[in-house]
Coordinates of C-alpha atoms and ligand atoms in Angstrom, one line a residue:
Chain S
M1 CA -23.1 -28.8 31.5
T2 CA -21.9 -28.5 35.1
L3 CA -20.8 -25.3 36.6
S4 CA -17.2 -26.3 36.7
Q5 CA -17.3 -27.1 33.0
R6 CA -18.7 -23.7 32.2
L7 CA -16.1 -22.0 34.3
R8 CA -13.4 -23.9 32.4
D9 CA -14.8 -22.7 29.1
I10 CA -14.6 -19.1 30.0
D11 CA -11.7 -17.2 28.3
W12 CA -10.2 -15.2 31.1
I13 CA -8.6 -12.7 28.7
D14 CA -12.0 -11.9 27.3
V15 CA -13.4 -11.4 30.9
W16 CA -10.5 -9.1 31.7
L17 CA -11.1 -7.1 28.4
W18 CA -14.7 -6.7 29.2
I19 CA -14.1 -5.5 32.7
F20 CA -11.5 -3.1 31.3
R21 CA -13.9 -1.8 28.7
I22 CA -16.7 -1.3 31.3
L23 CA -14.3 0.5 33.7
I24 CA -13.1 2.8 30.9
I25 CA -16.6 3.7 29.8
V26 CA -17.8 4.3 33.4
G27 CA -14.7 6.4 34.0
V28 CA -15.2 8.6 30.9
V29 CA -18.9 9.1 31.7
I30 CA -18.3 10.0 35.3
G31 CA -15.5 12.4 34.3
I32 CA -17.6 14.2 31.8
V33 CA -20.7 14.4 34.0
R34 CA -18.7 15.7 37.0
K35 CA -17.0 18.3 34.8
L36 CA -20.0 19.6 33.0
F37 CA -22.7 19.3 35.6
F38 CA -21.0 19.5 38.9
G39 CA -18.2 22.0 38.0
A40 CA -15.3 19.8 39.0
G41 CA -11.8 21.4 38.5
T42 CA -11.2 24.7 36.9
A43 CA -14.3 26.5 35.4
Y44 CA -13.9 27.0 31.6
G45 CA -16.1 29.3 29.5
V46 CA -17.2 28.5 25.9
D47 CA -14.1 30.5 24.6
D48 CA -11.8 28.3 26.6
W49 CA -13.3 25.1 25.1
L50 CA -13.1 26.6 21.6
D51 CA -9.5 27.4 22.3
F52 CA -8.8 23.8 23.3
F53 CA -10.6 22.6 20.2
I54 CA -8.8 24.8 17.8
S55 CA -5.3 24.1 19.2
G56 CA -6.3 20.4 19.1
L57 CA -7.2 20.7 15.5
S58 CA -3.9 22.3 14.5
Q59 CA -1.9 19.8 16.5
G60 CA -4.0 17.1 14.8
G61 CA -3.1 18.5 11.4
L62 CA 0.5 18.1 12.3
Y63 CA 0.0 14.5 13.4
A64 CA -2.0 13.8 10.3
L65 CA 0.8 15.1 8.0
I66 CA 3.4 12.9 9.7
A67 CA 1.0 9.9 10.0
L68 CA 0.7 9.8 6.2
G69 CA 4.3 8.7 5.9
Y70 CA 3.7 5.8 8.3
T71 CA 0.5 4.7 6.6
M72 CA 1.7 4.9 3.0
V73 CA 4.9 3.0 3.7
Y74 CA 2.9 0.4 5.6
G75 CA 0.5 0.2 2.7
V76 CA 3.2 -0.8 0.2
L77 CA 5.7 -2.7 2.4
F78 CA 3.7 -3.8 5.5
M79 CA 6.6 -2.3 7.5
I80 CA 6.5 0.2 10.3
N81 CA 9.1 2.8 9.3
F82 CA 10.3 3.8 12.8
A83 CA 12.8 6.2 11.2
H84 CA 10.0 8.4 9.9
G85 CA 10.1 10.7 12.9
E86 CA 13.7 11.4 11.9
F87 CA 12.7 12.3 8.4
F88 CA 10.5 14.9 10.1
M89 CA 13.3 16.1 12.4
S90 CA 15.9 16.3 9.6
G91 CA 13.8 18.8 7.6
G92 CA 13.1 20.9 10.6
M93 CA 16.7 21.0 11.8
A94 CA 18.4 21.6 8.4
A95 CA 15.9 24.3 7.5
T96 CA 16.3 26.1 10.8
Y97 CA 20.1 26.0 11.0
L98 CA 20.9 26.5 7.3
V99 CA 18.2 28.7 6.0
A100 CA 15.8 30.2 8.6
S101 CA 18.4 31.6 11.1
T102 CA 20.4 33.2 8.3
L103 CA 17.3 34.8 6.7
A104 CA 16.1 36.0 10.1
A105 CA 19.5 37.5 11.0
T106 CA 19.7 39.5 7.7
G107 CA 16.2 40.9 8.3
F108 CA 14.9 39.2 5.1
M109 CA 12.4 37.2 7.1
N110 CA 10.3 40.2 8.1
E111 CA 10.7 42.1 4.8
Q112 CA 9.5 39.1 2.7
P113 CA 7.7 36.8 5.1
I114 CA 6.0 34.8 2.4
I115 CA 9.1 34.2 0.4
Y116 CA 10.9 33.3 3.7
L117 CA 8.3 30.7 4.6
V118 CA 8.3 29.2 1.1
L119 CA 12.1 29.0 1.1
V120 CA 12.2 27.4 4.5
M121 CA 9.5 25.0 3.5
V122 CA 11.1 24.0 0.3
F123 CA 14.5 23.4 2.0
S124 CA 12.9 21.4 4.7
V125 CA 11.0 19.2 2.3
L126 CA 14.1 18.6 0.1
T127 CA 16.1 17.6 3.2
S128 CA 13.4 15.2 4.5
M129 CA 13.0 13.7 1.0
S130 CA 16.8 13.1 0.6
V131 CA 17.1 11.5 4.1
S132 CA 14.1 9.3 3.4
L133 CA 15.3 8.2 -0.1
L134 CA 18.8 7.5 1.2
T135 CA 17.4 5.4 4.1
E136 CA 15.1 3.5 1.7
R137 CA 17.9 2.8 -0.8
I138 CA 20.6 1.8 1.7
A139 CA 18.9 0.4 4.7
Y140 CA 15.5 -1.0 3.5
R141 CA 15.7 -2.0 -0.1
P142 CA 18.3 -4.7 0.4
L143 CA 16.1 -6.2 3.1
R144 CA 12.9 -6.4 1.0
R145 CA 12.8 -10.2 1.2
A146 CA 14.0 -10.6 4.7
P147 CA 11.7 -11.7 7.6
R148 CA 9.5 -8.8 8.8
L149 CA 11.4 -8.3 12.1
V150 CA 14.6 -7.5 10.3
P151 CA 13.5 -4.2 8.6
L152 CA 11.8 -3.2 11.7
I153 CA 15.0 -3.4 13.7
T154 CA 16.9 -1.7 10.9
A155 CA 14.4 1.1 11.0
I156 CA 15.1 1.6 14.7
G157 CA 18.8 1.6 13.9
A158 CA 18.3 4.1 11.1
S159 CA 16.4 6.3 13.5
F160 CA 19.3 6.5 15.9
F161 CA 21.7 6.9 13.0
W162 CA 20.0 10.1 11.8
Q163 CA 19.6 11.5 15.3
Y164 CA 23.3 11.2 16.0
I165 CA 24.2 12.5 12.6
F166 CA 22.1 15.6 13.1
R167 CA 23.4 16.0 16.7
G168 CA 26.9 15.7 15.3
F169 CA 26.5 18.4 12.7
F170 CA 24.3 20.9 14.6
G171 CA 25.0 20.1 18.3
S172 CA 22.6 19.1 21.0
A173 CA 21.3 22.5 22.1
V174 CA 17.8 23.7 21.5
K175 CA 17.7 26.2 18.6
A176 CA 15.1 28.9 18.2
F177 CA 13.0 28.7 15.1
P178 CA 12.5 32.3 13.8
V179 CA 8.8 33.2 13.3
P180 CA 8.0 36.2 11.1
T181 CA 6.2 39.0 13.1
I182 CA 3.2 38.9 10.8
L183 CA 2.4 35.4 12.2
E184 CA 2.4 36.6 15.8
G185 CA -0.8 37.3 17.7
R186 CA -4.4 36.4 17.0
V187 CA -6.8 36.8 14.2
N188 CA -10.6 36.7 14.0
V189 CA -12.1 34.6 11.3
L190 CA -15.8 33.8 10.9
G191 CA -16.3 35.0 14.5
L192 CA -13.7 32.6 15.8
D193 CA -10.6 33.8 17.5
F194 CA -7.5 32.0 16.3
L195 CA -3.8 32.2 17.1
K196 CA -2.5 33.1 13.6
V197 CA 0.0 30.3 13.6
R198 CA -2.6 27.8 14.6
L199 CA -4.9 28.9 11.8
M200 CA -2.0 28.7 9.3
V201 CA -1.2 25.1 10.4
I202 CA -4.8 24.0 10.1
I203 CA -5.1 25.5 6.6
V204 CA -1.8 24.3 5.3
S205 CA -2.2 20.8 6.6
I206 CA -5.7 20.4 5.1
V207 CA -4.5 21.7 1.8
A208 CA -1.5 19.3 1.8
L209 CA -3.8 16.4 2.8
I210 CA -6.2 17.1 0.0
A211 CA -3.4 17.5 -2.5
L212 CA -1.8 14.2 -1.5
Y213 CA -5.2 12.4 -1.7
L214 CA -5.7 13.7 -5.2
F215 CA -2.2 12.7 -6.2
V216 CA -2.7 9.1 -5.0
Q217 CA -6.2 8.8 -6.5
K218 CA -5.8 10.6 -9.8
T219 CA -2.3 10.6 -11.1
K220 CA -0.6 7.8 -12.9
T221 CA 2.2 7.7 -10.4
G222 CA -0.3 7.6 -7.5
K223 CA -2.2 4.8 -9.2
S224 CA 1.1 2.9 -9.6
I225 CA 1.6 3.2 -5.8
R226 CA -1.8 1.8 -5.1
A227 CA -1.2 -1.1 -7.5
V228 CA 2.1 -1.9 -5.9
A229 CA 0.4 -1.8 -2.5
E230 CA -2.0 -4.5 -3.6
D231 CA 0.3 -6.9 -5.5
K232 CA 3.9 -6.3 -6.4
D233 CA 4.3 -9.1 -8.9
V234 CA 1.1 -8.2 -10.8
A235 CA 2.1 -4.5 -10.7
A236 CA 5.4 -5.4 -12.2
L237 CA 3.7 -7.3 -15.0
M238 CA 1.7 -4.2 -15.8
G239 CA 5.1 -2.5 -16.5
I240 CA 5.3 -0.6 -13.2
D241 CA 8.8 -0.3 -11.9
V242 CA 8.1 -1.5 -8.3
D243 CA 11.3 -0.2 -6.8
R244 CA 10.6 3.2 -8.1
A245 CA 7.0 3.2 -6.9
I246 CA 8.2 2.3 -3.4
A247 CA 10.9 5.1 -3.5
T248 CA 8.2 7.5 -4.6
T249 CA 6.0 6.4 -1.6
F250 CA 8.9 7.2 0.8
A251 CA 9.5 10.5 -0.9
V252 CA 5.9 11.6 -0.8
G253 CA 5.6 10.6 2.9
A254 CA 8.8 12.5 3.7
M255 CA 7.5 15.6 1.8
M256 CA 4.5 15.7 4.2
A257 CA 6.9 15.3 7.1
G258 CA 9.1 18.1 5.8
I259 CA 6.1 20.4 5.6
A260 CA 5.0 19.4 9.1
A261 CA 8.4 20.1 10.5
V262 CA 8.3 23.8 9.4
L263 CA 4.7 24.1 10.8
W264 CA 5.9 22.5 14.0
G265 CA 8.7 25.1 14.2
L266 CA 6.2 27.9 13.8
V267 CA 4.0 26.6 16.6
F268 CA 6.7 25.6 19.1
K269 CA 9.4 28.1 18.0
Q270 CA 12.3 25.7 18.5
V271 CA 14.0 22.6 17.1
I272 CA 16.3 20.0 18.5
F273 CA 17.9 16.8 17.2
S274 CA 15.5 14.7 19.3
M275 CA 12.3 16.5 18.2
G276 CA 11.3 13.6 15.9
F277 CA 10.7 11.0 18.6
V278 CA 7.5 12.1 20.3
P279 CA 5.7 13.4 17.3
G280 CA 6.8 10.3 15.4
I281 CA 5.2 8.0 18.0
K282 CA 2.1 10.2 18.2
A283 CA 1.7 10.2 14.5
F284 CA 2.2 6.4 14.4
T285 CA -0.6 6.3 17.0
A286 CA -2.8 8.4 14.8
A287 CA -2.1 6.1 11.8
V288 CA -3.1 3.1 13.8
L289 CA -6.1 5.0 15.2
G290 CA -7.4 5.7 11.7
G291 CA -6.5 2.2 10.4
I292 CA -2.9 1.8 9.2
G293 CA -2.6 1.6 5.4
S294 CA -5.5 4.0 4.9
I295 CA -4.7 7.5 3.8
P296 CA -8.1 9.1 4.8
G297 CA -7.7 7.0 8.0
A298 CA -4.3 8.7 8.8
A299 CA -5.8 12.1 8.3
L300 CA -8.8 11.4 10.4
G301 CA -6.7 9.6 13.1
G302 CA -4.4 12.7 13.3
F303 CA -7.2 15.2 13.8
F304 CA -9.0 12.9 16.2
L305 CA -5.8 12.4 18.3
G306 CA -5.0 16.1 18.3
V307 CA -8.5 17.1 19.5
I308 CA -8.8 14.3 22.1
E309 CA -5.4 15.2 23.5
A310 CA -6.4 18.9 23.8
V311 CA -10.0 18.4 25.0
G312 CA -9.7 15.1 26.9
P313 CA -7.6 16.2 29.9
P314 CA -9.8 19.1 30.9
L315 CA -13.0 17.3 30.1
I316 CA -12.4 13.9 31.4
L317 CA -9.4 13.9 33.7
E318 CA -10.2 17.1 35.5
G319 CA -13.7 15.7 36.0
L320 CA -12.1 12.6 37.6
G321 CA -10.2 14.9 39.9
A322 CA -6.7 14.4 38.3
P323 CA -4.3 17.1 39.5
G324 CA -2.4 18.8 36.7
A325 CA -4.6 17.3 34.0
H326 CA -2.8 19.2 31.3
Q327 CA 0.4 17.5 32.0
L328 CA -1.4 14.2 31.1
K329 CA -1.8 15.0 27.4
D330 CA 0.6 12.2 26.4
V331 CA -1.1 9.8 28.7
T332 CA -4.4 10.6 27.0
A333 CA -2.9 9.9 23.6
F334 CA -1.5 6.5 24.5
L335 CA -4.5 5.5 26.5
L336 CA -6.6 6.3 23.4
L337 CA -4.3 4.0 21.4
V338 CA -4.8 1.2 23.8
L339 CA -8.6 1.8 23.8
V340 CA -8.8 1.7 20.1
L341 CA -6.8 -1.5 19.9
I342 CA -9.2 -3.1 22.4
F343 CA -12.4 -1.8 20.9
R344 CA -11.6 -1.7 17.2
P345 CA -8.3 -3.3 16.3
Q346 CA -8.6 -2.4 12.7
G347 CA -8.7 1.3 13.5
I348 CA -11.5 3.8 13.0
I349 CA -12.0 3.3 9.2
G350 CA -9.5 0.5 8.6
E351 CA -10.5 -2.9 7.3
R352 CA -9.1 -6.0 8.9
L353 CA -6.0 -7.1 7.0
A354 CA -7.2 -10.7 7.0
E355 CA -10.4 -9.7 5.3
K356 CA -8.6 -7.6 2.8
K357 CA -6.7 -10.6 1.5
A358 CA -9.7 -12.8 1.1
Chain L
M1 CA 11.9 -20.0 -38.7
T2 CA 12.4 -19.3 -35.0
A3 CA 9.5 -19.8 -32.6
M4 CA 7.9 -16.8 -31.0
L5 CA 8.4 -18.3 -27.6
E6 CA 11.2 -20.8 -27.0
I7 CA 11.8 -22.4 -23.7
N8 CA 14.8 -24.6 -23.6
D9 CA 15.8 -27.0 -20.8
V10 CA 14.8 -24.7 -18.1
H11 CA 15.4 -25.7 -14.4
A12 CA 14.0 -23.6 -11.6
Y13 CA 14.0 -24.0 -7.8
Y14 CA 12.1 -22.7 -4.8
G15 CA 14.9 -23.0 -2.2
K16 CA 15.6 -26.7 -2.3
I17 CA 12.4 -27.7 -4.2
H18 CA 13.3 -28.6 -7.7
A19 CA 10.1 -27.2 -9.4
L20 CA 11.1 -27.3 -13.1
K21 CA 13.4 -30.2 -14.2
G22 CA 14.4 -29.3 -17.7
I23 CA 11.3 -27.9 -19.4
S24 CA 11.4 -27.3 -23.2
L25 CA 8.5 -26.0 -25.2
N26 CA 7.8 -23.8 -28.2
V27 CA 4.9 -21.5 -29.2
E28 CA 4.7 -20.3 -32.8
Q29 CA 3.2 -17.0 -33.8
G30 CA -0.6 -17.2 -34.0
E31 CA -1.0 -20.5 -32.1
I32 CA -3.0 -21.4 -29.1
V33 CA -0.9 -23.8 -27.1
T34 CA -2.0 -25.4 -23.9
L35 CA 0.0 -26.6 -20.9
I36 CA -1.9 -29.1 -18.9
G37 CA -1.0 -30.8 -15.6
G38 CA -2.3 -31.5 -12.1
N39 CA -1.8 -29.6 -8.9
G40 CA 1.8 -28.7 -8.2
A41 CA 3.0 -29.9 -11.6
G42 CA 4.9 -26.6 -12.2
K43 CA 2.5 -24.8 -14.6
T44 CA 2.5 -21.5 -12.7
T45 CA 6.2 -21.8 -12.1
T46 CA 6.7 -22.1 -15.9
L47 CA 4.7 -18.9 -16.5
R48 CA 6.5 -17.0 -13.8
T49 CA 9.8 -18.0 -15.4
I50 CA 8.7 -16.7 -18.7
C51 CA 7.7 -13.4 -17.1
A52 CA 11.1 -13.1 -15.3
L53 CA 9.3 -13.2 -11.9
M54 CA 11.6 -16.2 -11.4
R55 CA 15.0 -16.8 -12.7
P56 CA 15.8 -20.2 -14.2
T57 CA 19.0 -21.7 -12.7
S58 CA 19.8 -23.0 -16.2
G59 CA 18.3 -23.1 -19.6
F60 CA 16.8 -20.1 -21.4
V61 CA 13.5 -18.4 -22.4
K62 CA 13.6 -16.6 -25.7
L63 CA 11.0 -14.3 -27.3
N64 CA 11.4 -13.9 -31.0
G65 CA 15.0 -15.1 -30.6
E66 CA 15.8 -12.6 -27.7
D67 CA 16.7 -13.9 -24.3
L68 CA 14.1 -12.7 -21.8
N69 CA 16.4 -13.4 -18.8
K70 CA 18.1 -10.1 -18.9
Y71 CA 14.9 -8.1 -18.4
K72 CA 13.1 -7.1 -15.3
P73 CA 9.4 -8.2 -15.0
S74 CA 8.4 -4.6 -15.4
Q75 CA 10.0 -4.5 -18.9
L76 CA 8.1 -7.4 -20.3
A77 CA 4.8 -5.6 -21.0
A78 CA 6.7 -3.4 -23.4
K79 CA 8.1 -6.5 -25.1
G80 CA 4.6 -7.7 -25.8
V81 CA 4.1 -10.3 -23.1
A82 CA 1.1 -10.1 -20.9
M83 CA -0.1 -12.5 -18.2
V84 CA -3.5 -13.3 -16.6
P85 CA -2.2 -14.6 -13.3
E86 CA -3.5 -17.5 -11.3
G87 CA -6.4 -16.3 -9.1
R88 CA -6.9 -13.3 -11.5
G89 CA -4.8 -10.9 -9.5
V90 CA -7.1 -7.9 -10.1
F91 CA -6.3 -4.8 -8.0
S92 CA -9.3 -5.3 -5.7
R93 CA -9.3 -1.8 -4.2
M94 CA -9.2 -0.1 -7.6
T95 CA -12.1 0.4 -10.0
V96 CA -12.7 -1.6 -13.1
L97 CA -11.6 1.3 -15.3
E98 CA -8.5 1.9 -13.2
N99 CA -7.5 -1.7 -13.5
L100 CA -7.8 -1.4 -17.3
E101 CA -5.7 1.7 -17.2
M102 CA -3.0 -0.1 -15.2
G103 CA -2.9 -2.7 -18.0
A104 CA -1.8 0.1 -20.4
F105 CA 0.7 1.5 -17.9
H106 CA 3.7 1.4 -20.2
R107 CA 1.9 3.1 -23.1
K108 CA 1.9 6.8 -23.8
D109 CA -0.7 6.9 -26.7
K110 CA -3.8 8.3 -25.0
A111 CA -6.0 7.9 -28.0
G112 CA -4.9 4.3 -28.6
I113 CA -5.6 3.5 -24.9
A114 CA -9.1 5.0 -25.1
E115 CA -9.7 2.9 -28.2
D116 CA -8.5 -0.3 -26.5
I117 CA -10.7 0.3 -23.5
E118 CA -13.7 0.4 -25.9
R119 CA -12.4 -2.8 -27.5
V120 CA -12.2 -4.5 -24.1
Y121 CA -15.7 -3.3 -23.3
A122 CA -16.9 -4.7 -26.7
L123 CA -15.4 -8.1 -25.7
F124 CA -16.8 -8.0 -22.2
P125 CA -19.9 -5.7 -22.0
R126 CA -20.3 -6.5 -18.3
L127 CA -17.1 -4.5 -17.6
K128 CA -18.5 -1.5 -19.2
E129 CA -21.6 -1.6 -17.0
R130 CA -19.4 -1.8 -14.0
H131 CA -16.6 0.5 -14.9
G132 CA -16.8 2.6 -11.8
Q133 CA -17.2 -0.4 -9.4
V134 CA -14.4 -1.4 -7.0
S135 CA -13.0 -4.6 -8.5
G136 CA -13.0 -6.5 -5.2
T137 CA -16.8 -6.5 -5.2
L138 CA -17.0 -8.1 -8.7
S139 CA -18.1 -11.8 -9.1
G140 CA -15.4 -14.4 -9.8
G141 CA -16.4 -14.5 -13.5
E142 CA -16.3 -10.7 -13.8
Q143 CA -12.9 -10.6 -12.2
Q144 CA -11.6 -13.1 -14.7
M145 CA -13.0 -11.0 -17.5
L146 CA -11.3 -8.0 -16.0
A147 CA -8.0 -9.7 -15.6
M148 CA -8.2 -10.7 -19.3
G149 CA -9.3 -7.3 -20.4
R150 CA -6.5 -5.7 -18.4
A151 CA -3.9 -8.0 -20.0
M152 CA -5.3 -7.0 -23.5
M153 CA -4.7 -3.3 -22.7
S154 CA -1.0 -3.7 -23.2
R155 CA -1.7 -5.0 -26.8
P156 CA 0.3 -8.1 -26.2
S157 CA 1.6 -10.3 -28.9
L158 CA 1.9 -13.2 -26.5
L159 CA -0.8 -13.7 -23.8
L160 CA -0.2 -16.1 -20.9
L161 CA -3.3 -17.4 -19.2
D162 CA -3.0 -19.3 -15.8
E163 CA -6.1 -21.4 -15.2
P164 CA -8.8 -19.0 -16.4
S165 CA -11.5 -21.6 -15.7
M166 CA -10.6 -22.0 -12.1
G167 CA -13.7 -21.7 -9.8
L168 CA -16.1 -20.7 -12.6
A169 CA -19.5 -22.3 -13.5
P170 CA -19.4 -24.4 -16.7
V171 CA -21.4 -21.7 -18.7
L172 CA -18.9 -19.1 -17.8
V173 CA -16.0 -21.3 -18.6
E174 CA -17.5 -21.7 -22.1
A175 CA -17.8 -18.0 -22.5
I176 CA -14.3 -17.3 -21.3
F177 CA -12.8 -19.9 -23.6
S178 CA -14.7 -18.6 -26.6
T179 CA -13.3 -15.2 -25.8
V180 CA -9.8 -16.7 -25.7
E181 CA -10.5 -18.0 -29.2
E182 CA -11.7 -14.6 -30.3
I183 CA -8.6 -12.9 -28.9
N184 CA -6.5 -15.4 -30.7
R185 CA -8.4 -14.7 -34.0
Q186 CA -7.6 -11.0 -33.6
G187 CA -4.0 -11.9 -33.7
T188 CA -2.7 -12.6 -30.2
T189 CA -0.6 -15.8 -29.6
I190 CA -1.7 -17.7 -26.6
L191 CA -0.2 -20.0 -24.0
L192 CA -3.0 -21.5 -21.9
V193 CA -2.3 -23.2 -18.7
E194 CA -5.1 -25.4 -17.5
Q195 CA -6.2 -28.3 -15.3
N196 CA -9.4 -28.4 -17.3
A197 CA -7.8 -30.5 -20.1
L198 CA -11.2 -31.2 -21.8
M199 CA -11.9 -27.5 -22.5
A200 CA -8.3 -26.5 -23.1
L201 CA -7.7 -29.2 -25.8
Q202 CA -10.9 -28.2 -27.6
I203 CA -9.6 -24.7 -28.4
A204 CA -5.8 -25.4 -28.5
G205 CA -3.9 -26.5 -31.6
R206 CA -1.2 -28.2 -29.6
G207 CA -0.6 -29.2 -26.0
Y208 CA 2.1 -30.2 -23.6
V209 CA 1.5 -32.3 -20.5
L210 CA 3.5 -31.4 -17.4
Q211 CA 4.0 -33.8 -14.5
T212 CA 6.1 -32.9 -11.4
G213 CA 8.3 -30.5 -13.2
E214 CA 8.8 -32.5 -16.4
I215 CA 7.1 -32.5 -19.8
V216 CA 5.9 -36.0 -20.3
L217 CA 3.9 -35.6 -23.5
S218 CA 3.6 -33.1 -26.3
D219 CA 1.4 -33.5 -29.4
N220 CA -1.3 -31.8 -31.3
A221 CA -4.6 -31.4 -29.4
K222 CA -6.5 -34.0 -31.4
S223 CA -4.0 -36.7 -30.6
L224 CA -3.7 -35.7 -27.0
Q225 CA -7.5 -36.0 -26.6
R226 CA -7.2 -39.6 -27.9
N227 CA -4.1 -40.4 -25.9
A228 CA -4.9 -43.2 -23.3
M229 CA -2.9 -41.6 -20.5
V230 CA -4.4 -38.2 -21.0
Q231 CA -7.9 -39.7 -21.1
K232 CA -7.3 -41.6 -17.9
V233 CA -5.6 -38.9 -15.9
Y234 CA -6.9 -35.6 -17.2
L235 CA -10.2 -36.3 -19.0
G236 CA -11.6 -38.8 -16.5
V237 CA -12.4 -41.3 -19.2
E238 CA -12.3 -44.9 -17.9
Ligands
LIG1 N1 6.5 -19.9 -3.3 C1 6.8 -21.2 -3.3 N2 7.7 -21.7 -2.4 C2 8.0 -23.0 -2.3 N3 7.5 -23.9 -3.2 C3 6.7 -23.5 -4.1 C4 6.3 -22.2 -4.2 N4 5.4 -22.1 -5.3 C5 5.3 -23.3 -5.8 N5 6.0 -24.2 -5.1 C6 6.2 -25.6 -5.4 O1 6.6 -25.8 -6.7 C7 5.9 -26.8 -7.3 C8 5.2 -26.3 -8.6 O2 4.2 -25.4 -8.2 P1 3.3 -24.6 -9.2 O3 2.6 -23.5 -8.5 O4 4.1 -24.2 -10.4 O5 2.3 -25.7 -9.6 P2 1.0 -25.6 -10.6 O6 1.2 -26.6 -11.7 O7 0.7 -24.2 -11.0 O8 -0.1 -26.1 -9.6 P3 -1.7 -25.6 -9.5 O9 -2.4 -26.3 -10.6 O10 -2.1 -26.2 -8.1 O11 -1.7 -24.2 -9.6 C9 4.9 -27.4 -6.3 O12 5.5 -28.6 -5.7 C10 4.8 -26.3 -5.3 O13 4.6 -26.9 -4.0
LIG2 MG1 -0.7 -22.9 -10.6

């Protein structure tokens, strides 16, 4: 083979990808080395790093909860439900305006903080579930047999629809989410110093994730969802009502989003009609990171994204000399997405869809 | 006496493709009836029409005199119809046991279900050994056994089999077919779709020959085996 022939055989996209991969790895290594061994940027102690890690974990728990909705719906319908961020927003908004503010104003919140949290949570979950079931029934179900692009665009439309509905009802101002005083401050557990709210988020999200996993693995309804995800016709022949299984999938995903919305309110202490957008995209990123369609993948992807987002900027970007590295949290998240898509398109623990079919 | 399954002048389309052009066939209680035909003849389409996965544009499908057209596919299991789909259709990410449980999805009698799982294990001891294994990792033959076992879990009165011999070694085909006979002896009526006419006609009582969406022949299995056209086209006898 002559040199010119060889040159023609090279796939230039591959070359570019390889250069990109090498640059990224070199960049990450240089950043970490400069940070840890040459003290670039701000000096952090062990406590600071632990703090980054813990806040990353709790943020990751929120992403994981929201990511489940994306991954489960994708699992049964092969559709990216871009309105899922709005299912999250609807729960948070309705619960804050209709329940939380009232209970805080009457003083009930601090007299009965546990009951208060439960009420707010239940109300948020019910709202998210209703919004999700309505969207599924009216906007998605009639399009079940349409080409794939159609429901995708409908989902974007539904997302705008719900944003404007909630803005119309509750206005476009930022509303404070009332946090009970017992959740303020820090607490020491196992020698680690947590913000109380962060600890609560970590615990609640892990419990919810485990409960959901058991539901899908062990219950009859959960198994019917898994059967529908594999083959709708065969599932129907088993006597499974496919429409109902799909609606249940939406409802369960929205339930997790509703829980996440209240936890989000507790951490950030405010809600607004547009609050679903960024967490929605981040959670979608987490779902893709873990391998979309996989439930453990979504959980893992969520925590992974949360931690990288919190630890990445100070560790890597400061080491590279980026000014204001903490403002680059979102950049880290999406850079991570691009990286995973380049290095491992099927996600961390996902299988390639093509192989799955074979 | 009305037939258990009665298909009368059924037409079905995929878009503009006229897949079934007026099919009529009957299956009586307790029979094994085979439907043979080459690739693309419309065998799978016929079974999908029976299961309400496809709607005929005209004609009807009746089970024990009742029109099946008004039901959703998910209601047929409770009516006593079960299908082993083409390519087995096992839930590959679920375990063997979970697949069997799915077969009994519409049933509520826990004790009866447990009993039937044991019956399936007696029919296919291999499934018992592998009950915890994810089905996607089973061999082709084992997946066929699983698909049949799963169909039996609904205690069907009518079992539809779509090319159970496809892709299996001859020994396995023998084993599968003798199990079909055994299932029939235990009281299940069977409609067997096959390209392997030689084997199908050995266990069936009667048969229909389907060509490009039309039934071109129907007779008892013995006569079909001796029929010149069947011998030439489906049995490879010169
Ligand atoms: N989903 C579909 N869309 C369009 N045409 C289809 C579809 N499925 C089947 N057909 C067509 O309908 C006709 C009958 O197909 P069918 O699957 O019933 O054949 P078959 O007898 O089961 O064949 P095989 O032995 O290969 O499974 C064929 O011409 C086929 O191309
Ligand atoms: Mg076929």
